[in-house]
XYZ file of C-alpha atoms in Angstrom:
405
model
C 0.000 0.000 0.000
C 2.822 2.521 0.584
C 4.122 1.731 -2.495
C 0.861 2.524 -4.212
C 0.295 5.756 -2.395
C 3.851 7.150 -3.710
C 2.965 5.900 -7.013
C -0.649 7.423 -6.954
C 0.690 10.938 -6.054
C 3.486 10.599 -8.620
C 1.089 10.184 -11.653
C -1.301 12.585 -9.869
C 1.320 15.439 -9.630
C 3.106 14.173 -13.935
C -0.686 14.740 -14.931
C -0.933 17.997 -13.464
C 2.266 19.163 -14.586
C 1.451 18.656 -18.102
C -1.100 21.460 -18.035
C -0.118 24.068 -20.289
C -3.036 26.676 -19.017
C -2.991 29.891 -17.903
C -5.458 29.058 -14.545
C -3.917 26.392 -12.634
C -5.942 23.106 -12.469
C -4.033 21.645 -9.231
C -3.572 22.232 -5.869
C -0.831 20.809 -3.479
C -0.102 20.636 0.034
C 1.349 19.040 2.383
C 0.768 18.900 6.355
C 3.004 17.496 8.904
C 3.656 16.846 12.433
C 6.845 16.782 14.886
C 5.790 15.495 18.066
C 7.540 14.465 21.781
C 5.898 12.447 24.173
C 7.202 11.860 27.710
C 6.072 9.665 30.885
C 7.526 8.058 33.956
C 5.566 5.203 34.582
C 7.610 2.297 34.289
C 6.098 -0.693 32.507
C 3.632 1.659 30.802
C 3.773 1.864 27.067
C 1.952 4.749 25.690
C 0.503 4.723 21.655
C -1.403 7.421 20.285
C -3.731 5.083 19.322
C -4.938 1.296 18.594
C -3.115 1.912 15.033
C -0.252 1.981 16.261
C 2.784 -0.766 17.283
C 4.905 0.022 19.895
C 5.065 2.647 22.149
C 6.510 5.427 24.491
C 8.208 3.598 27.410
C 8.892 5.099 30.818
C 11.784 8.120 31.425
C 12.849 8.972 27.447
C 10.917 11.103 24.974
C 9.438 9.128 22.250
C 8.959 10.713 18.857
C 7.460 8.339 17.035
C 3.710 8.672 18.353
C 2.812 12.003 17.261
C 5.212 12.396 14.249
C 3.420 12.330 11.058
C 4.072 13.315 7.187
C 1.156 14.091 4.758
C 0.442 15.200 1.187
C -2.210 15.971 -0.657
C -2.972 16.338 -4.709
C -6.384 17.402 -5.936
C -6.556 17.881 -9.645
C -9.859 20.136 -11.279
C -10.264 18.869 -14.653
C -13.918 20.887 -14.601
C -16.062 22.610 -12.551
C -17.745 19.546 -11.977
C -15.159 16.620 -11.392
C -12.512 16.503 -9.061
C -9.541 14.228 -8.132
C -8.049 14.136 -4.812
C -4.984 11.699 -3.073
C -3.614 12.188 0.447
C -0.917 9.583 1.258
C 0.298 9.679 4.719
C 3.324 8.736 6.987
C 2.823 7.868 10.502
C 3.580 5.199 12.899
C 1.747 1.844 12.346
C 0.834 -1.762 13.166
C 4.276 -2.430 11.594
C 6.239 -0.183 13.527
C 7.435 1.129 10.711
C 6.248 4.837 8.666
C 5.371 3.108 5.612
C 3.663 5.614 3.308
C -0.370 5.134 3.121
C -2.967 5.978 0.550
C -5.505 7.444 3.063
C -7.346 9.195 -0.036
C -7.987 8.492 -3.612
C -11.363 9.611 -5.204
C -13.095 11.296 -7.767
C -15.839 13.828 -6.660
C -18.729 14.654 -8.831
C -20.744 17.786 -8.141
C -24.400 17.173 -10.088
C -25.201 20.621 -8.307
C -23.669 23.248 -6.326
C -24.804 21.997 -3.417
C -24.234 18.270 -3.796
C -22.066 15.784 -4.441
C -20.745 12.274 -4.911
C -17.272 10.768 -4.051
C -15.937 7.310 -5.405
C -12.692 5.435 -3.964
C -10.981 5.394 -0.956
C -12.108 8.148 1.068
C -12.338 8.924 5.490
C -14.622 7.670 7.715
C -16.578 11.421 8.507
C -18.984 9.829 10.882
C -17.821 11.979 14.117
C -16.741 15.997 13.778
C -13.150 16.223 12.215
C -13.064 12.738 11.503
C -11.505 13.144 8.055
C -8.845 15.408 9.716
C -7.416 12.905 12.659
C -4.033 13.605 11.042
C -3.805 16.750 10.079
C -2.875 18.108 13.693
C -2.654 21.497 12.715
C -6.789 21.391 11.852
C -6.988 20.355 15.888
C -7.138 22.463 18.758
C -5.251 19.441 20.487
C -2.075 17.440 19.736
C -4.210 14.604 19.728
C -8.517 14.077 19.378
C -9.330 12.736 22.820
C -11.562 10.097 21.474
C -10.629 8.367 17.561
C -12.920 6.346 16.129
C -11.757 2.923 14.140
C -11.770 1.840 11.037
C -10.875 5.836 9.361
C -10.743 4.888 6.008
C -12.917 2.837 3.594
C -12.873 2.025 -0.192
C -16.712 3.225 -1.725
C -18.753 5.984 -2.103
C -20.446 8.502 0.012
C -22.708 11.468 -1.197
C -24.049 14.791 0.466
C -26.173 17.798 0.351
C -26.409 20.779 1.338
C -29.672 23.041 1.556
C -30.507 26.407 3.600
C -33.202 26.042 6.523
C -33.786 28.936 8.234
C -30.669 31.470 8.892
C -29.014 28.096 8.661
C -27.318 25.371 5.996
C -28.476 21.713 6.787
C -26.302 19.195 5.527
C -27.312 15.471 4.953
C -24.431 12.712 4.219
C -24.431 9.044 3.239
C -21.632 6.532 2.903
C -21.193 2.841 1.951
C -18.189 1.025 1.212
C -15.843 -1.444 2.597
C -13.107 -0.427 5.292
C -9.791 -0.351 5.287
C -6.798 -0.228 7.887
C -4.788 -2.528 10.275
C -5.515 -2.528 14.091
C -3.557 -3.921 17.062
C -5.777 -7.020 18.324
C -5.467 -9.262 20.918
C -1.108 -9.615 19.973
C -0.873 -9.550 15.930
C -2.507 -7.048 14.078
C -6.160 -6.843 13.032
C -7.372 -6.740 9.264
C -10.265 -4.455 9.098
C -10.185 -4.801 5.159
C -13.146 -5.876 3.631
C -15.537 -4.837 6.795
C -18.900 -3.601 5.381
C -19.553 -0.033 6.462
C -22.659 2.061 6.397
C -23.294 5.197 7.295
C -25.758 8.587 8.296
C -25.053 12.141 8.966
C -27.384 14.833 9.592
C -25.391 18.237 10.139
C -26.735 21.795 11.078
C -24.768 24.773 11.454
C -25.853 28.608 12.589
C -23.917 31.220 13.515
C -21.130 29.658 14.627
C -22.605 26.577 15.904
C -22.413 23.267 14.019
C -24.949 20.064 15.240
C -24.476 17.241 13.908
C -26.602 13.247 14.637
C -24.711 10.429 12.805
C -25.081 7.020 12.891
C -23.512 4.048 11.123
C -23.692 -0.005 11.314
C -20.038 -1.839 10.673
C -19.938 -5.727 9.662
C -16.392 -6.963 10.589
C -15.349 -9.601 7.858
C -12.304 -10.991 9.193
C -11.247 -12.811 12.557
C -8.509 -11.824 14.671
C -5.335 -14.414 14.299
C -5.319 -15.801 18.026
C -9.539 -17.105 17.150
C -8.908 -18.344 14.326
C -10.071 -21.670 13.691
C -6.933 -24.280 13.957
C -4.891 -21.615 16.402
C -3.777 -22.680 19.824
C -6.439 -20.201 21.675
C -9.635 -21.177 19.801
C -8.835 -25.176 20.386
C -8.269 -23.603 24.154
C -11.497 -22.158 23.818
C -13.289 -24.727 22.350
C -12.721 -27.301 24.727
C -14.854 -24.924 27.418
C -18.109 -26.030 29.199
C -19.286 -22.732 27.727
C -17.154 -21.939 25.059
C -20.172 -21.046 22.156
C -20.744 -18.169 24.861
C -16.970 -17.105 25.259
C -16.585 -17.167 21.783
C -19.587 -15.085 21.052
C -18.231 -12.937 23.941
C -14.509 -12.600 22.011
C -15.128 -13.435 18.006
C -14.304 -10.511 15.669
C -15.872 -12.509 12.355
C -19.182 -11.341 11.061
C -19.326 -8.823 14.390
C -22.016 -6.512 13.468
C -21.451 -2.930 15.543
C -24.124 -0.274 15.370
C -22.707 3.378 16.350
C -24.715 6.223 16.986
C -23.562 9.977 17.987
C -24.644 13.496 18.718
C -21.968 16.199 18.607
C -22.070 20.274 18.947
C -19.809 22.379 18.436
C -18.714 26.228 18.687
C -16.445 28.142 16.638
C -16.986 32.065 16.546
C -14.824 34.820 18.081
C -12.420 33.933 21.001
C -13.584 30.574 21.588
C -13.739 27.318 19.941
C -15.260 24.437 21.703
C -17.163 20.495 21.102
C -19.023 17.760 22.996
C -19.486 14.764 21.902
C -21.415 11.463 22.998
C -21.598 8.238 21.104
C -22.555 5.201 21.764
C -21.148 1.444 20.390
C -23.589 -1.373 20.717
C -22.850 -5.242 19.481
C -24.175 -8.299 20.232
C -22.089 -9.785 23.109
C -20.590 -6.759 24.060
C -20.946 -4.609 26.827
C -22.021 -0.964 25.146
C -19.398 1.643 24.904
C -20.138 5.147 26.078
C -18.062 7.515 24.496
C -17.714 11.062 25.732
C -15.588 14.048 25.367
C -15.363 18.090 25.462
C -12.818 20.398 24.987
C -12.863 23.952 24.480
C -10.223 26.829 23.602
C -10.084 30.316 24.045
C -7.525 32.610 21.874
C -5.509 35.248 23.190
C -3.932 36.548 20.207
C -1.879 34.089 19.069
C -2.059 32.257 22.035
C -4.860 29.566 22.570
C -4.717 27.739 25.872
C -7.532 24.705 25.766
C -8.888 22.039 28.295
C -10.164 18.519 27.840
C -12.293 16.227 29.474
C -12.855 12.525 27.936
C -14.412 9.081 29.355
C -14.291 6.005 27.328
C -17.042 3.843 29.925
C -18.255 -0.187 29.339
C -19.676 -2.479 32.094
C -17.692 -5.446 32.747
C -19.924 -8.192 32.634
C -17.827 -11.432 31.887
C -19.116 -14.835 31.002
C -18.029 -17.592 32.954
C -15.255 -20.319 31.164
C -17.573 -22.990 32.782
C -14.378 -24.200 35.080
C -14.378 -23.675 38.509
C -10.836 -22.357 40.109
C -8.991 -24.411 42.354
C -8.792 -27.548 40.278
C -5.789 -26.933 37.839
C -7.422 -24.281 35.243
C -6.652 -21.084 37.248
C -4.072 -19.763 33.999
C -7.193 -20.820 31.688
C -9.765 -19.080 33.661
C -7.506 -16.025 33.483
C -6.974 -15.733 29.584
C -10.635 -15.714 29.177
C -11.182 -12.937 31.373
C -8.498 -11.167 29.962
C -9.715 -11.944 26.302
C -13.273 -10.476 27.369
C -11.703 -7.200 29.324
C -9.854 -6.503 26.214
C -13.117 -6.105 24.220
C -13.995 -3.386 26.847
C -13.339 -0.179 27.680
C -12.964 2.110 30.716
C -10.768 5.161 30.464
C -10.916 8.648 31.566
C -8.461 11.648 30.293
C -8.084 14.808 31.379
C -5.738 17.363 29.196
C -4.843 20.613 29.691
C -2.558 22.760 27.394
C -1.647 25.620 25.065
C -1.412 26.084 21.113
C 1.170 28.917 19.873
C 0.295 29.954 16.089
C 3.628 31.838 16.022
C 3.671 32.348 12.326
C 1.772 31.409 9.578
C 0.977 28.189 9.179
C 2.785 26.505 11.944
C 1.667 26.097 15.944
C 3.281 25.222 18.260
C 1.642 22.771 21.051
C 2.165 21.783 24.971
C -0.290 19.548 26.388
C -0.184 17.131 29.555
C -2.725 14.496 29.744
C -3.900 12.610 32.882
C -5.707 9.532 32.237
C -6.971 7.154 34.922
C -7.645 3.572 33.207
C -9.084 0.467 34.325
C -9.624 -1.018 30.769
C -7.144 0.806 28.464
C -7.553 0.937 24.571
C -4.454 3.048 23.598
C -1.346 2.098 26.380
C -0.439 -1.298 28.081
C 0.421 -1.385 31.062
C 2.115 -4.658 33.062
C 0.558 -4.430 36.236
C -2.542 -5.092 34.590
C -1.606 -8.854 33.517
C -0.374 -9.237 37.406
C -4.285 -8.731 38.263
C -6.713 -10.934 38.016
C -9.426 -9.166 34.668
C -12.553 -9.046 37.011
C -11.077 -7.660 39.687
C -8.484 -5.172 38.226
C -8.072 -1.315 40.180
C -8.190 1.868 39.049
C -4.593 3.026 37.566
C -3.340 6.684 36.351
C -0.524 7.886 34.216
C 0.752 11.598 33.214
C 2.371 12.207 29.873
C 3.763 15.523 28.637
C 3.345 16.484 25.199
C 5.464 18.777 22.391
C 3.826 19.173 18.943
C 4.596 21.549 16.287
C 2.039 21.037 13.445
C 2.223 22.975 9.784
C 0.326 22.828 6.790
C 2.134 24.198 3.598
């Protein structure tokens, strides 16, 4: 895929250098981030996010998590048509910064105020969820709360229509998602998940509402369940192992996501909330919150966060009573079913410094307090037993400078 996305932007940028116009057909830019992350926990390991191999260790500053390349090439043929690429480097499930096509479509505009996109486009089911990347488009070094899978091969389509002293905007997208996440130990295929999707948006004034709602079906299974691996023979040998499995399995997991989102951006101060909620059979729901609002000072902005990632931990049973020689077994199922749930809260404070055009610089610290992590592991959690596991905390201290040219 890297290769592809270098080769993509290469005949992208050849085409548009052929144009022998006066008016230029093409527009490129580029976007970037050089980040620092620093924490003292030892036997943490800190990731930006579930994407991501690897991670910040305890007492040196790690500049692989925020670090991040991008470039973008849209080509206007006509008024109507459009052709846009953004390939992006940034730390993945390979632990490498392997380029990555994270755009490639043609947009058709029937109208002025709709259109239709075909390729590989972002997941824009949550506010700036096409811009999780581009750091210098957030108020924050990093969104408190990113969504998974953010990219998916198919179409979408929108349009927009006044109401009122307002614009509402109505979105649909279908397609097939793409994008590697860290599972249970290997990484996680998301490629050929089905993905569906709903946006009503609303803006006035400054404000912008916006209801989504989307339904994922998860095609592949994650390595360790796999049919013929070590862990699902484990498995299936369980008194209730069709439950466990139910409780664990990735393949054919249908999860239903719906959100409602505000946001402010007028004068001094730019600010969102955000609740969503992920359902799925088996599961536990997922309550997803966050807030975080800025207010500028010149070119100063100082900005505060609040986020909670919340699911119950209900676990079902392996069907083996402890005490009799399956204590280790009884533990890997818990932990299999705790890592399907989430409890995290984050609290970030910090300050963004648009010095000059086109560049800010960012300080952040983050406190998060984490029973059921998503984006660090931390060891002390495999000494406890899943069901029982306590409350733990960790401070990291974060550099960013972000720039778009």
């Amino acid at each position: 895929m890297g290769i592809a996305a270098v080769l993509l932007l290469r005949g992208l940028i050849a085409y548009a250098e052929t144009d022998s116009g006066d008016t230029p057909n093409y527009a490129l830019r580029g976007f970037g981030t050089l980040g620092g992350v620093y924490h003292n926990d030892d036997g943490v390991i800190y990731r930006r996010d579930i994407s991501q191999d690897g991670g910040a260790k305890a007492n040196r500053i790690s500049l692989a998590q925020d670090s991040m390349f991008g470039a973008q090439l849209t080509l206007y043929p006509s008024e109507q048509f459009e052709l846009s690429a953004q390939a992006v480097s940034r730390l993945t499930t390979e632990n490498n910064f392997e380029p990555v096509l994270t755009w490639g479509y043609l947009k058709f505009k029937p109208t002025e105020d709709s259109a239709l996109r075909f390729g590989r486009l972002g997941v824009e089911t949550y506010l700036q969820g096409d811009s999780a990347e581009i750091g210098y488009a957030n108020l924050l070094i990093r969104q408190p709360v990113i969504f998974y899978p953010r990219t998916f091969d198919g179409m979408d389509a929108e349009i927009t229509q006044p109401l009122g002293s307002g614009t509402i905007r109505l979105k649909g997208m279908a397609g097939w998602t793409q994008g590697e996440l860290i599972g249970f130990g290997e990484p996680y295929d998301t490629g050929g998940s089905q993905l569906l999707g709903f946006g009503l948006e609303y803006a006035l004034d400054g404000w912008t509402g916006r209801f989504s709602m989307g339904r994922l079906r998860l095609y592949d299974e994650v390595n360790e369940l796999k049919p013929g691996s070590a862990t699902r023979a484990a498995l299936d040998s369980l008194p209730n192992a069709e439950s466990v499995i139910a409780a664990t399995t990735m393949k054919n997991r249908q999860v239903d996501y719906h959100s409602l989102a505000l946001a402010y951006d007028s004068g001094p101060i730019q600010a969102v909330a955000s609740y969503s909620i992920l359902s799925s059979p088996g599961w536990s729901d997922r309550h997803l919150f966050y807030a975080n609002m800025g207010y500028h000072l010149g070119k100063v902005t100082p900005y505060i966060s609040y986020s909670s990632q919340r699911s119950s931990r209900d676990f079902v049973s392996s069907g083996i009573p402890d005490g009799i020689g399956y204590d280790a077994l009884n533990r890997t199922v818990a932990s299999a079913q705790a890592g399907t749930m989430i409890n995290q809260t984050g609290m970030a404070i910090g300050a963004r410094y648009d010095f000059i055009d086109n560049m800010a610089l960012k300080l952040q610290v983050d406190h998060i307090r984490y029973r059921d992590p998503e984006s660090l592991i931390d060891n002390a959690l495999s000494a406890e037993a899943a069901e029982s596991r306590t409350w733990h905390s960790l401070t990291v201290f974060s550099l960013a400078l972000d720039f778009v040219f």
